Amino acid sequence: MGHGKTYLISVVLPTPAHSHLPQILSYRHSESLIKGALVRAPLGKRELLGMVWACEPAIGDTLDDAIKPITWVLPLPVLAQPWCDLVEFTAKYYQRTLGEIAMTALPPQLRELDALQMTRKLTKFAKKLKTQDAVGDDSIRVALSSEQQLAFNQLSDGDVRPALLFGATGSGKTEVYLCRLEAILKADAQAQVLVMVPEINLTPQLESRFKARIEARFGLDSVVLMHSGLTPAQRVQSWLAAHMGQARVVLGTRLAVLASMPRLRLIVVDEEHDPSYKSQDGARYSARDLAVYRGNRESVQVILGSATPSIETWHNAQSNDGKLARYRRIDMPSRIDSTAMPEVRLIDLRVHKKKSLFGECLVPEIVDAIQARAARGEQSLLFLNRRGYAPVLTCSSCDWKSACPNCSAYQVFHKQERRLRCHHCALVTPVPRACPECGDVDIGMQGRGTEQLEEVLAGQLGKHLRVLRLDADSTKLKGSLEAQMALVHSGEVDVLVGTQMVTKGHDFRRISLVVAVNPDSALYAADFRAPERLFSLLMQAAGRAGRDVAVSVQAQVWLQTAHPEHALYQALKKHDYPAFANQQLTERTAANMPPTSYQALLRAEAKTQELAQAFLEQAALCMENAALTHGITLYPAVPMPMQRIAKVERAQMLVESPSRAALQQFLAAWQPYLRELKMGGVLRWALDVDPLTI
Ligand SMILES: [Zn+2]
Ligand SMILES: [Zn+2]
């Protein structure tokens, strides 16, 4: 080693939980390195991107020869301490390794760039910085309504608690976010703001609205995007811009919560109730919850916006026994354009059943209503949460159904392509001419999907009305969603038919009738969060209607239901989210369910259901005593609601506790046992903390 000083460097590398490697590995380097520096280091035959976690001088030449040198230190500013804390918290809370979280937070391409490429990228950045100048144009700012102004004032009053901006659809929440973030960016020339939206809401319209507003005042490239649809090169650009402080606003989906933003001053989580904030694979973190943690840790304001907040957030915004609520609530109940909220009509299917021409599909009144709207130049939106033509094919002679051979699901009949498709494993097979079991040619259909709804409507409405279907099938090709949206906006379409995809994020100015064709299916689902999701979906759908003052009559939302008396529909009729949320909260409290208890799921996948469950039972066995002392309830292993996907059997075990801390302690103690457990035919296992679906 000669006379030079040597340092012992602890490096966080992407070592997954099930590998038996430690989270932090030791290397040597000739210079001292700061925590948060990015390095390249050898591991086995590979060379990996890692992050320095600690550094200390080696005493004399005592370093073990087995300790290898760091290959290369990336020429970038180090990741700040609060960011390292965020990574550490996320890893601990969601039971992952530091390296897994750190590396999911970094753009993948950063792992591949060599020294030369990195230098080039950085030079490009320096050039850009010189050319960008704030334009300082205030002209596009619109006047706030009194409610918006009030909300803005409250957000500026210095209260450090996370704010729930509880605003009706169409109440102009986005404008309030924009004003608040502009004020922050103006007050501090280096301040940065993170704005998160659900996956589906990151539309080109929203992007251009933000860019137009912010770049006019704070310079070109002051807004960057962060979502999984970017190319690897774009991801690196956005990440660097945020990390180097050049980007003033990061607009992104859930993964943006882990962006490195050294001058972060505000976090906005729009549509905070949206399930897409919780990742369903990998680290399974909740970006909304992490946003609240991050805001608290970095003393940064957090705004959670929604017309239908999650029950957890609603709970946090309630004051208990005169104590200050954890979140403050700011209400914006009115629509910005002062149009009335749409009228909600419940169509009782029990009354209509016999008169209906299409069975459960549509009552005749609906066809009349669509025609009346079209005659006035208005549009109608019908949604049904099933794509394809018919969800199941059946044989009338025997019990045959179009079950997917790989999954515990049916293959869906797609009429236009004459195929059966499994929506879970993507298996595609031709439609059988006769029953594969008994040979009967009389194969029938069960249930209806969007494709059939489109066909039925087109037939009933006649050729002069234009029906457009919008679902995952009709928008498969890149750019086709935008093209179809353009048709809707330009008035080329009279009736829009789709899955719940059409209810989110898009502003349809001319729609004055929204019909939920079959909302009941979610009403009595096993999942205790199903009503919450249904309410928010229907509320969102209602929010699509009547946004345009040009629409002549009050917009209407029709729900076809066999349970019109249900409390959920009654609250929806009055647009009374608080009534619904409070009732849900009471029910959940009585049943000791979240948010009054805390949950985690241990999931296992195996070739057979028995093996998957055996693994879970074995995992429970080694913690029986610990569960007792921690006050943890371990439920029996059961098949997952979707028991089999692509020939893999899935099982889960629910872990529950009245105390978040106790649950955390228990899970941390469980980890080493889980890692040592014999896999015995188990392909994968994973812990899901605060799972959204059970
Ligand atoms: Zn048959
Ligand atoms: Zn399948």
XYZ file of C-alpha atoms and ligand atoms in Angstrom:
696
model
C 0.000 0.000 0.000
C 3.043 2.300 0.169
C 2.969 5.392 2.411
C -0.412 6.814 1.378
C -3.154 6.866 3.909
C -5.918 4.291 3.529
C -9.579 4.604 4.497
C -12.027 1.904 5.362
C -15.251 2.663 3.510
C -18.649 1.156 4.310
C -20.688 0.933 1.124
C -24.370 0.233 0.625
C -24.835 -2.096 -2.335
C -27.982 -3.498 -3.909
C -28.005 -6.772 -2.005
C -31.555 -8.121 -1.916
C -33.117 -9.283 1.350
C -33.035 -12.954 0.413
C -29.325 -12.971 -0.479
C -27.168 -13.798 2.474
C -24.886 -10.818 1.981
C -24.730 -8.065 4.569
C -26.442 -4.751 3.755
C -23.212 -2.844 4.085
C -19.870 -4.047 2.736
C -16.345 -2.830 3.434
C -13.892 -1.455 0.864
C -10.669 0.498 0.914
C -9.901 3.823 -0.698
C -6.935 6.192 -0.726
C -9.009 9.239 0.180
C -11.644 10.023 2.728
C -15.189 9.880 1.351
C -18.361 11.514 2.647
C -21.568 9.623 3.438
C -23.845 9.825 0.425
C -21.058 9.747 -2.193
C -21.796 7.455 -5.127
C -19.144 4.909 -6.010
C -18.533 1.889 -8.163
C -17.314 -1.158 -6.265
C -16.574 -4.776 -7.117
C -18.830 -7.551 -5.826
C -17.887 -11.048 -6.945
C -17.295 -10.783 -10.662
C -19.501 -7.751 -11.075
C -18.983 -4.072 -10.488
C -21.943 -2.329 -8.854
C -23.125 1.172 -8.129
C -23.100 1.813 -4.405
C -23.385 4.582 -1.866
C -20.892 5.442 0.848
C -22.478 4.968 4.265
C -19.468 5.552 6.534
C -15.725 6.198 6.331
C -12.925 5.905 8.812
C -9.148 6.005 8.520
C -7.521 2.567 8.598
C -4.981 2.343 11.332
C -1.540 1.798 9.861
C -1.552 -0.855 7.198
C -3.829 -3.156 9.146
C -6.489 -3.588 6.473
C -7.215 -7.166 5.531
C -6.058 -7.968 2.006
C -9.503 -9.390 1.319
C -10.894 -5.853 1.508
C -10.969 -4.669 -2.070
C -10.497 -1.119 -3.286
C -13.342 1.038 -4.543
C -13.164 1.207 -8.337
C -14.375 4.705 -8.989
C -15.990 7.675 -7.267
C -18.678 9.344 -9.345
C -17.987 13.068 -9.850
C -21.311 14.179 -8.383
C -22.381 16.123 -5.317
C -23.040 13.660 -2.490
C -26.567 12.650 -1.549
C -27.575 14.791 1.415
C -28.027 13.454 4.948
C -31.842 13.889 4.942
C -32.001 11.785 1.770
C -29.881 9.070 3.383
C -32.251 9.189 6.359
C -35.231 8.813 4.028
C -33.639 5.741 2.482
C -32.824 4.308 5.894
C -36.358 4.891 7.161
C -37.939 3.409 4.039
C -35.751 0.320 4.243
C -36.523 -0.225 7.919
C -40.223 0.468 7.702
C -40.882 -1.645 4.625
C -38.470 -4.411 5.701
C -36.028 -4.034 2.820
C -32.294 -3.594 2.611
C -30.697 -0.152 2.359
C -29.227 -1.037 -1.006
C -32.551 -2.101 -2.483
C -34.162 1.216 -1.574
C -31.169 3.372 -2.481
C -30.831 1.734 -5.877
C -34.558 1.877 -6.710
C -34.357 5.588 -5.935
C -31.511 6.151 -8.404
C -32.053 6.142 -12.175
C -31.014 2.784 -13.646
C -28.713 4.347 -16.221
C -26.545 5.801 -13.490
C -25.312 2.251 -12.960
C -24.007 2.020 -16.508
C -22.399 5.357 -17.315
C -18.605 5.305 -17.431
C -16.374 8.184 -16.377
C -16.292 9.765 -19.818
C -20.055 9.586 -20.353
C -20.651 11.045 -16.926
C -18.307 13.961 -17.570
C -20.099 14.667 -20.852
C -23.479 14.703 -19.146
C -22.247 17.088 -16.501
C -20.683 19.474 -19.033
C -23.991 19.567 -20.854
C -25.645 20.542 -17.613
C -23.239 23.346 -16.858
C -23.960 24.826 -20.310
C -27.704 24.659 -19.779
C -27.415 26.404 -16.436
C -25.783 29.408 -18.087
C -28.498 29.779 -20.700
C -31.531 29.506 -18.481
C -32.932 32.710 -17.104
C -36.173 33.417 -15.374
C -38.571 35.299 -17.564
C -40.513 36.705 -14.636
C -43.891 36.797 -16.323
C -46.831 37.077 -13.956
C -49.401 37.568 -16.666
C -50.813 34.042 -16.884
C -51.834 33.940 -13.263
C -55.573 33.668 -12.961
C -57.650 35.246 -10.230
C -58.435 32.930 -7.342
C -61.958 32.327 -6.124
C -62.621 33.348 -2.541
C -62.427 29.703 -1.442
C -59.138 29.200 -3.248
C -57.774 32.414 -1.754
C -58.793 31.296 1.717
C -57.126 27.911 1.220
C -54.002 29.599 -0.105
C -53.889 31.936 2.898
C -54.231 29.026 5.303
C -51.447 27.146 3.542
C -49.231 30.192 3.967
C -49.884 30.737 7.696
C -46.923 28.766 8.992
C -48.780 25.759 10.443
C -46.237 22.946 10.104
C -48.712 20.056 10.055
C -49.447 18.210 6.820
C -52.492 19.815 5.212
C -55.373 17.845 3.782
C -56.802 19.983 0.994
C -60.303 18.541 0.904
C -61.700 19.993 -2.282
C -64.592 18.876 -4.460
C -63.807 17.759 -8.006
C -63.661 20.947 -10.030
C -62.919 23.115 -6.996
C -59.586 24.185 -8.459
C -57.090 22.446 -6.172
C -54.382 22.493 -8.846
C -54.496 26.288 -8.981
C -53.996 26.425 -5.216
C -50.972 24.099 -5.468
C -49.559 26.250 -8.242
C -49.964 29.496 -6.288
C -48.429 28.008 -3.164
C -45.456 26.572 -5.021
C -44.897 29.796 -6.957
C -44.832 31.722 -3.700
C -42.238 29.327 -2.316
C -40.080 29.376 -5.435
C -40.224 33.156 -5.511
C -39.297 33.586 -1.856
C -36.210 31.374 -2.161
C -34.265 31.399 -5.406
C -33.044 27.833 -4.821
C -36.182 26.258 -3.375
C -37.454 23.050 -4.938
C -40.960 21.594 -4.981
C -42.095 18.023 -5.466
C -45.530 17.476 -7.004
C -46.823 13.925 -7.170
C -49.808 12.734 -9.153
C -51.234 9.234 -9.625
C -49.876 7.187 -12.511
C -52.908 7.729 -14.691
C -53.142 11.475 -14.114
C -49.793 12.347 -15.592
C -51.359 13.426 -18.840
C -49.729 15.660 -21.440
C -52.326 18.330 -20.528
C -51.252 18.446 -16.896
C -47.603 18.456 -17.883
C -48.041 21.345 -20.295
C -50.120 23.296 -17.788
C -47.346 23.056 -15.199
C -44.598 23.785 -17.694
C -46.375 26.784 -19.182
C -46.985 28.275 -15.770
C -43.689 27.604 -14.078
C -41.218 27.877 -16.904
C -42.601 31.282 -17.836
C -41.601 32.572 -14.420
C -38.694 30.416 -13.369
C -36.907 29.624 -16.572
C -36.768 26.861 -19.149
C -36.170 23.390 -17.755
C -37.292 24.482 -14.312
C -39.832 21.623 -14.411
C -38.728 18.022 -14.857
C -40.777 14.870 -15.046
C -40.156 11.680 -13.134
C -42.118 8.559 -13.959
C -41.538 5.054 -15.238
C -42.502 5.926 -18.816
C -39.361 7.996 -19.409
C -36.443 6.584 -21.383
C -33.345 5.680 -19.331
C -31.567 8.763 -20.684
C -34.485 11.025 -19.723
C -34.585 9.484 -16.243
C -30.930 10.339 -15.686
C -31.442 13.882 -16.993
C -34.388 14.495 -14.660
C -32.621 12.949 -11.712
C -29.454 14.984 -12.241
C -31.467 18.181 -12.679
C -33.225 17.549 -9.364
C -30.090 16.412 -7.560
C -27.994 19.344 -8.787
C -30.746 21.803 -7.843
C -31.362 22.939 -11.406
C -34.927 21.614 -11.467
C -37.190 23.783 -9.332
C -40.209 21.532 -9.704
C -40.262 17.765 -10.000
C -43.589 16.520 -11.339
C -43.855 12.790 -11.057
C -45.549 9.599 -9.994
C -44.860 7.614 -6.810
C -41.196 6.936 -7.597
C -40.524 10.698 -7.427
C -40.948 10.608 -3.646
C -37.396 9.257 -3.426
C -35.905 11.914 -5.714
C -32.821 13.631 -4.410
C -33.854 17.276 -3.940
C -31.372 19.082 -1.714
C -33.469 22.275 -1.444
C -36.879 20.699 -1.084
C -39.411 23.143 0.425
C -42.846 21.742 -0.461
C -44.402 18.385 -1.318
C -47.801 18.136 -2.972
C -49.547 14.760 -3.214
C -52.488 15.197 -5.554
C -55.357 12.664 -5.343
C -53.677 11.308 -2.233
C -56.243 8.488 -1.951
C -55.163 6.911 -5.237
C -54.032 3.276 -4.848
C -51.222 3.782 -7.370
C -49.203 5.578 -4.660
C -48.592 2.188 -3.106
C -46.198 0.106 -5.162
C -47.360 -3.464 -5.661
C -43.960 -5.032 -6.175
C -40.364 -4.435 -5.133
C -40.190 -2.342 -1.992
C -44.014 -1.979 -1.768
C -43.761 1.482 -0.237
C -46.546 4.025 0.039
C -45.342 7.208 -1.635
C -48.041 9.192 0.168
C -46.904 7.990 3.578
C -43.249 8.540 2.697
C -44.089 12.068 1.554
C -45.489 12.783 5.023
C -42.398 11.267 6.680
C -40.087 13.218 4.390
C -41.926 16.481 4.969
C -41.672 15.995 8.701
C -37.989 15.002 8.605
C -36.991 17.906 6.363
C -39.387 20.457 7.911
C -41.087 20.823 4.574
C -44.763 21.587 4.053
C -46.860 18.671 2.773
C -50.192 19.166 1.006
C -52.409 16.122 0.461
C -55.193 16.908 -1.974
C -58.359 14.927 -2.608
C -62.114 15.079 -3.030
C -62.323 11.642 -1.428
C -59.376 11.324 0.998
C -58.262 7.875 2.073
C -59.845 6.786 5.350
C -56.360 6.855 6.920
C -55.850 10.492 5.975
C -59.387 11.377 7.012
C -58.676 9.784 10.393
C -55.444 11.755 10.763
C -57.333 14.975 10.104
C -59.806 14.379 12.955
C -59.137 15.917 16.318
C -59.472 13.508 19.195
C -60.522 14.509 22.717
C -59.816 18.152 21.981
C -56.264 17.328 20.940
C -54.927 18.970 17.812
C -55.364 16.690 14.791
C -52.177 15.346 13.225
C -53.207 16.838 9.873
C -55.073 20.075 9.390
C -58.051 20.061 7.060
C -58.715 22.811 4.573
C -62.072 22.610 2.801
C -62.931 23.764 -0.683
C -66.503 22.517 -1.164
C -67.539 24.568 -4.212
C -66.803 24.191 -7.868
C -64.697 26.953 -9.279
C -67.032 27.716 -12.180
C -69.977 27.708 -9.748
C -71.754 25.005 -11.729
C -73.778 22.767 -9.486
C -72.520 19.314 -8.594
C -74.180 16.771 -10.858
C -77.434 15.221 -9.763
C -76.979 11.568 -8.785
C -79.850 9.286 -9.822
C -80.127 5.727 -8.648
C -81.768 3.452 -11.188
C -83.302 0.531 -9.362
C -82.516 -2.534 -11.431
C -85.059 -4.585 -9.487
C -87.831 -2.393 -10.909
C -86.439 -2.250 -14.425
C -85.246 -5.772 -14.863
C -88.256 -7.021 -16.807
C -88.660 -3.962 -18.969
C -85.017 -3.857 -19.873
C -84.037 -4.889 -23.357
C -80.511 -5.765 -22.389
C -80.892 -7.541 -19.099
C -78.458 -6.079 -16.600
C -76.676 -4.129 -19.320
C -78.780 -1.000 -19.748
C -82.270 0.170 -18.910
C -84.184 1.766 -21.837
C -84.298 5.186 -20.139
C -80.558 5.396 -20.516
C -80.702 5.066 -24.274
C -83.343 7.831 -24.371
C -81.240 10.050 -22.151
C -78.178 9.577 -24.349
C -80.165 10.472 -27.445
C -81.583 13.592 -25.822
C -78.085 14.735 -24.895
C -76.667 14.041 -28.328
C -79.471 16.109 -29.860
C -78.270 19.044 -27.770
C -74.662 18.506 -28.790
C -73.665 17.082 -25.399
C -71.770 13.901 -24.680
C -72.426 10.885 -22.480
C -69.933 8.690 -20.662
C -70.683 5.085 -19.718
C -68.326 3.013 -17.711
C -68.108 -0.609 -16.822
C -65.179 -2.132 -15.056
C -64.681 -5.030 -17.439
C -63.031 -4.983 -20.785
C -63.539 -7.475 -23.562
C -66.900 -8.686 -24.881
C -67.942 -11.234 -22.278
C -66.008 -12.133 -19.121
C -66.818 -15.865 -19.424
C -67.883 -18.331 -22.105
C -70.058 -21.199 -20.885
C -71.511 -24.404 -22.243
C -75.246 -24.790 -21.753
C -75.096 -28.614 -21.717
C -72.285 -29.245 -19.260
C -70.451 -27.174 -16.665
C -67.635 -26.032 -18.930
C -66.467 -22.450 -18.477
C -63.611 -20.662 -20.234
C -61.279 -21.020 -17.247
C -57.658 -20.082 -17.796
C -55.524 -23.214 -17.437
C -52.784 -21.170 -15.724
C -54.763 -18.957 -13.375
C -57.725 -18.957 -11.021
C -59.554 -16.697 -13.460
C -61.599 -16.954 -16.637
C -60.355 -16.218 -20.104
C -62.294 -13.261 -21.440
C -64.010 -13.404 -24.824
C -62.799 -10.660 -27.178
C -65.211 -10.640 -30.097
C -63.377 -8.425 -32.583
C -60.235 -10.530 -32.502
C -62.136 -13.801 -32.091
C -59.901 -14.753 -29.188
C -60.057 -15.744 -25.554
C -57.655 -13.732 -23.443
C -56.539 -14.143 -19.858
C -56.089 -10.666 -18.329
C -53.731 -12.061 -15.707
C -51.206 -14.237 -17.545
C -51.968 -12.940 -21.067
C -52.687 -16.420 -22.455
C -54.444 -16.086 -25.814
C -56.369 -18.974 -27.407
C -58.821 -19.210 -30.295
C -62.530 -19.315 -29.488
C -63.606 -22.987 -29.508
C -66.235 -23.901 -32.133
C -67.781 -26.405 -29.765
C -67.580 -27.116 -26.053
C -64.148 -28.670 -25.362
C -65.762 -30.946 -22.714
C -68.920 -32.305 -24.326
C -68.791 -31.130 -27.935
C -72.033 -29.151 -27.784
C -71.894 -26.260 -30.278
C -74.202 -24.127 -28.158
C -71.642 -22.048 -26.284
C -73.041 -19.039 -24.482
C -71.717 -15.888 -22.886
C -71.924 -14.742 -19.290
C -71.659 -11.111 -18.228
C -70.812 -8.116 -20.328
C -67.662 -6.172 -21.031
C -66.991 -2.793 -22.599
C -66.732 -4.279 -26.084
C -70.289 -5.633 -25.844
C -71.584 -2.434 -24.305
C -70.173 -0.536 -27.259
C -71.884 -2.932 -29.667
C -75.236 -2.838 -27.873
C -75.167 0.948 -27.766
C -74.169 1.342 -31.384
C -77.038 -0.937 -32.353
C -79.596 0.875 -30.207
C -78.558 4.406 -30.970
C -78.353 4.035 -34.716
C -75.673 5.103 -37.121
C -76.014 8.846 -36.663
C -74.531 8.719 -33.174
C -70.829 8.055 -32.749
C -69.717 5.674 -30.003
C -66.090 5.459 -28.941
C -64.638 2.822 -26.642
C -61.738 3.709 -24.396
C -60.036 0.906 -22.451
C -56.714 -0.898 -22.224
C -57.524 -2.772 -25.458
C -58.482 0.229 -27.557
C -55.478 2.256 -26.388
C -52.768 -0.379 -26.696
C -50.898 1.436 -29.449
C -48.649 4.311 -28.437
C -50.353 7.625 -29.044
C -53.791 6.093 -29.521
C -55.066 7.325 -26.148
C -54.143 10.898 -27.054
C -55.695 10.527 -30.515
C -58.941 9.181 -29.054
C -59.027 11.886 -26.405
C -58.664 14.482 -29.134
C -61.745 13.019 -30.860
C -63.706 13.370 -27.631
C -62.565 16.938 -27.022
C -63.344 18.056 -30.551
C -66.899 16.763 -30.241
C -66.479 13.999 -32.828
C -67.847 11.534 -30.303
C -71.361 11.396 -28.822
C -70.935 8.498 -26.445
C -67.805 7.426 -24.667
C -67.712 3.867 -23.342
C -64.893 2.650 -21.181
C -63.437 1.104 -18.062
C -62.661 3.178 -14.975
C -59.686 4.475 -16.930
C -62.023 7.138 -18.405
C -63.106 8.406 -15.018
C -59.741 9.685 -13.934
C -57.823 12.804 -14.647
C -59.332 13.905 -17.908
C -61.497 16.968 -18.247
C -64.380 16.302 -20.586
C -66.018 19.658 -21.048
C -69.122 18.528 -22.913
C -70.137 15.488 -20.934
C -73.461 16.005 -19.188
C -74.402 12.394 -18.464
C -72.287 9.785 -16.714
C -73.595 6.250 -16.284
C -72.063 3.610 -14.029
C -73.384 0.451 -15.650
C -72.604 -2.097 -12.961
C -71.129 -0.529 -9.821
C -72.654 -3.074 -7.410
C -69.937 -5.661 -7.934
C -67.614 -3.722 -5.595
C -70.276 -3.182 -2.945
C -70.021 -6.501 -1.173
C -66.432 -7.408 -2.001
C -64.386 -9.234 0.632
C -61.795 -6.468 0.763
C -62.682 -3.943 3.449
C -61.294 -1.127 1.323
C -63.593 -1.892 -1.638
C -66.361 0.567 -0.586
C -63.805 3.329 -0.157
C -62.480 2.712 -3.660
C -65.964 2.517 -5.146
C -67.040 5.779 -3.538
C -63.995 7.598 -4.796
C -64.356 6.101 -8.277
C -67.994 7.177 -8.539
C -67.223 10.599 -7.112
C -64.415 11.006 -9.660
C -66.724 9.869 -12.430
C -69.337 12.370 -11.279
C -66.624 14.975 -11.337
C -66.157 14.371 -15.075
C -69.669 15.573 -15.721
C -70.831 19.098 -16.296
C -67.495 20.832 -16.054
C -68.512 23.133 -18.870
C -70.823 26.033 -18.180
C -71.969 25.772 -21.797
C -73.809 22.571 -20.977
C -77.427 23.594 -20.879
C -78.797 21.510 -18.035
C -77.459 20.248 -14.749
C -75.281 17.258 -15.414
C -76.466 13.889 -14.180
C -74.848 10.741 -12.896
C -76.906 7.578 -13.170
C -76.074 4.461 -11.254
C -77.680 1.173 -12.192
C -78.007 -0.712 -8.948
C -79.951 -3.438 -7.240
C -79.202 -1.832 -3.856
C -80.286 1.818 -4.121
C -80.852 2.003 -0.353
C -77.197 1.224 0.425
C -75.563 3.842 2.664
C -72.753 4.341 0.176
C -75.116 5.336 -2.629
C -77.203 7.478 -0.298
C -74.103 9.443 0.769
C -73.035 9.716 -2.863
C -76.439 11.139 -3.775
C -75.814 14.001 -1.370
C -72.150 14.326 -2.416
C -71.532 13.812 1.264
C -68.068 12.356 1.573
C -67.743 13.191 5.295
C -70.868 11.141 6.058
C -69.492 8.187 4.129
C -65.986 8.478 5.587
C -67.214 8.822 9.175
C -69.442 5.794 8.782
C -66.509 3.787 7.360
C -64.292 4.958 10.184
C -66.875 3.923 12.795
C -67.218 0.489 11.204
C -63.492 -0.031 11.007
C -62.885 1.164 14.548
C -65.526 -1.244 15.823
C -63.875 -4.103 13.931
C -60.324 -3.079 14.937
C -59.306 -2.579 11.345
C -56.956 0.066 9.939
C -56.537 2.910 10.662
C -57.086 1.771 14.271
C -54.836 -1.239 13.764
C -51.742 -1.879 11.682
C -51.251 -4.704 9.257
C -48.642 -6.515 7.240
C -48.938 -9.455 4.891
C -46.444 -12.224 4.432
C -46.921 -13.642 0.959
C -45.463 -16.756 -0.587
C -45.557 -18.168 -4.091
C -44.970 -21.821 -4.872
C -45.772 -24.581 -7.329
C -48.555 -25.833 -5.080
C -50.863 -24.109 -2.624
C -49.830 -26.588 0.108
C -46.163 -25.646 -0.218
C -46.934 -21.931 -0.156
C -49.071 -22.305 2.956
C -46.601 -24.643 4.637
C -43.923 -21.986 4.280
C -46.157 -19.390 5.918
C -47.157 -21.713 8.766
C -43.512 -22.543 9.376
C -42.699 -18.828 9.402
C -45.430 -18.252 11.983
C -44.224 -21.130 14.143
C -40.814 -19.617 14.836
C -42.451 -16.415 16.067
C -45.327 -17.755 18.151
C -43.875 -16.599 21.455
C -42.683 -13.271 20.087
C -46.183 -12.641 18.726
C -47.626 -13.189 22.192
C -45.204 -10.835 23.908
C -45.594 -8.134 21.232
C -49.407 -8.381 21.202
C -49.402 -9.429 17.566
C -52.151 -11.452 15.939
C -50.944 -13.960 13.356
C -53.834 -15.154 11.205
C -53.811 -18.558 9.495
C -52.279 -18.883 6.045
C -54.907 -18.607 3.290
C -54.880 -18.553 -0.511
C -54.636 -15.039 -1.941
C -57.819 -13.635 -3.542
C -56.203 -14.333 -6.916
C -54.981 -17.724 -5.879
C -53.111 -18.764 -8.993
C -51.472 -16.681 -11.703
C -49.449 -18.166 -14.538
C -49.332 -21.600 -12.872
C -47.957 -20.186 -9.647
C -49.924 -20.705 -6.425
C -50.086 -17.755 -4.051
C -50.835 -17.694 -0.338
C -50.753 -15.041 2.348
C -50.762 -14.594 6.091
C -52.104 -11.493 7.808
C -50.189 -9.994 10.726
C -52.013 -7.395 12.808
C -51.328 -5.206 15.801
C -52.979 -2.281 17.566
C -49.534 -0.662 17.757
C -47.475 0.402 14.767
C -44.277 0.289 16.803
C -44.972 -3.230 18.069
C -45.679 -4.426 14.540
C -42.442 -2.845 13.331
C -40.433 -4.511 16.088
C -42.040 -7.823 15.374
C -41.361 -7.658 11.624
C -37.745 -6.670 12.185
C -37.288 -9.639 14.512
C -38.984 -11.900 11.992
C -36.708 -11.005 9.068
C -33.642 -13.076 10.048
C -35.847 -16.140 10.604
C -37.560 -15.660 7.264
C -34.228 -15.457 5.502
C -33.087 -18.694 7.121
C -36.305 -20.612 6.484
C -36.103 -23.576 4.149
C -37.760 -22.563 0.920
C -39.057 -26.104 0.287
C -40.449 -25.479 -3.209
C -41.317 -21.853 -2.461
C -40.346 -19.586 -5.355
C -40.610 -16.229 -3.643
C -41.780 -14.607 -0.471
C -42.322 -10.996 0.408
C -43.532 -8.810 3.231
C -46.062 -6.113 2.432
C -46.330 -3.501 5.173
C -49.613 -1.535 5.279
C -51.041 -3.576 2.412
C -53.858 -1.970 0.417
C -55.616 -5.161 -0.581
C -56.115 -8.138 1.656
Zn -70.176 -28.749 -22.681
Zn -54.165 -16.864 -17.059
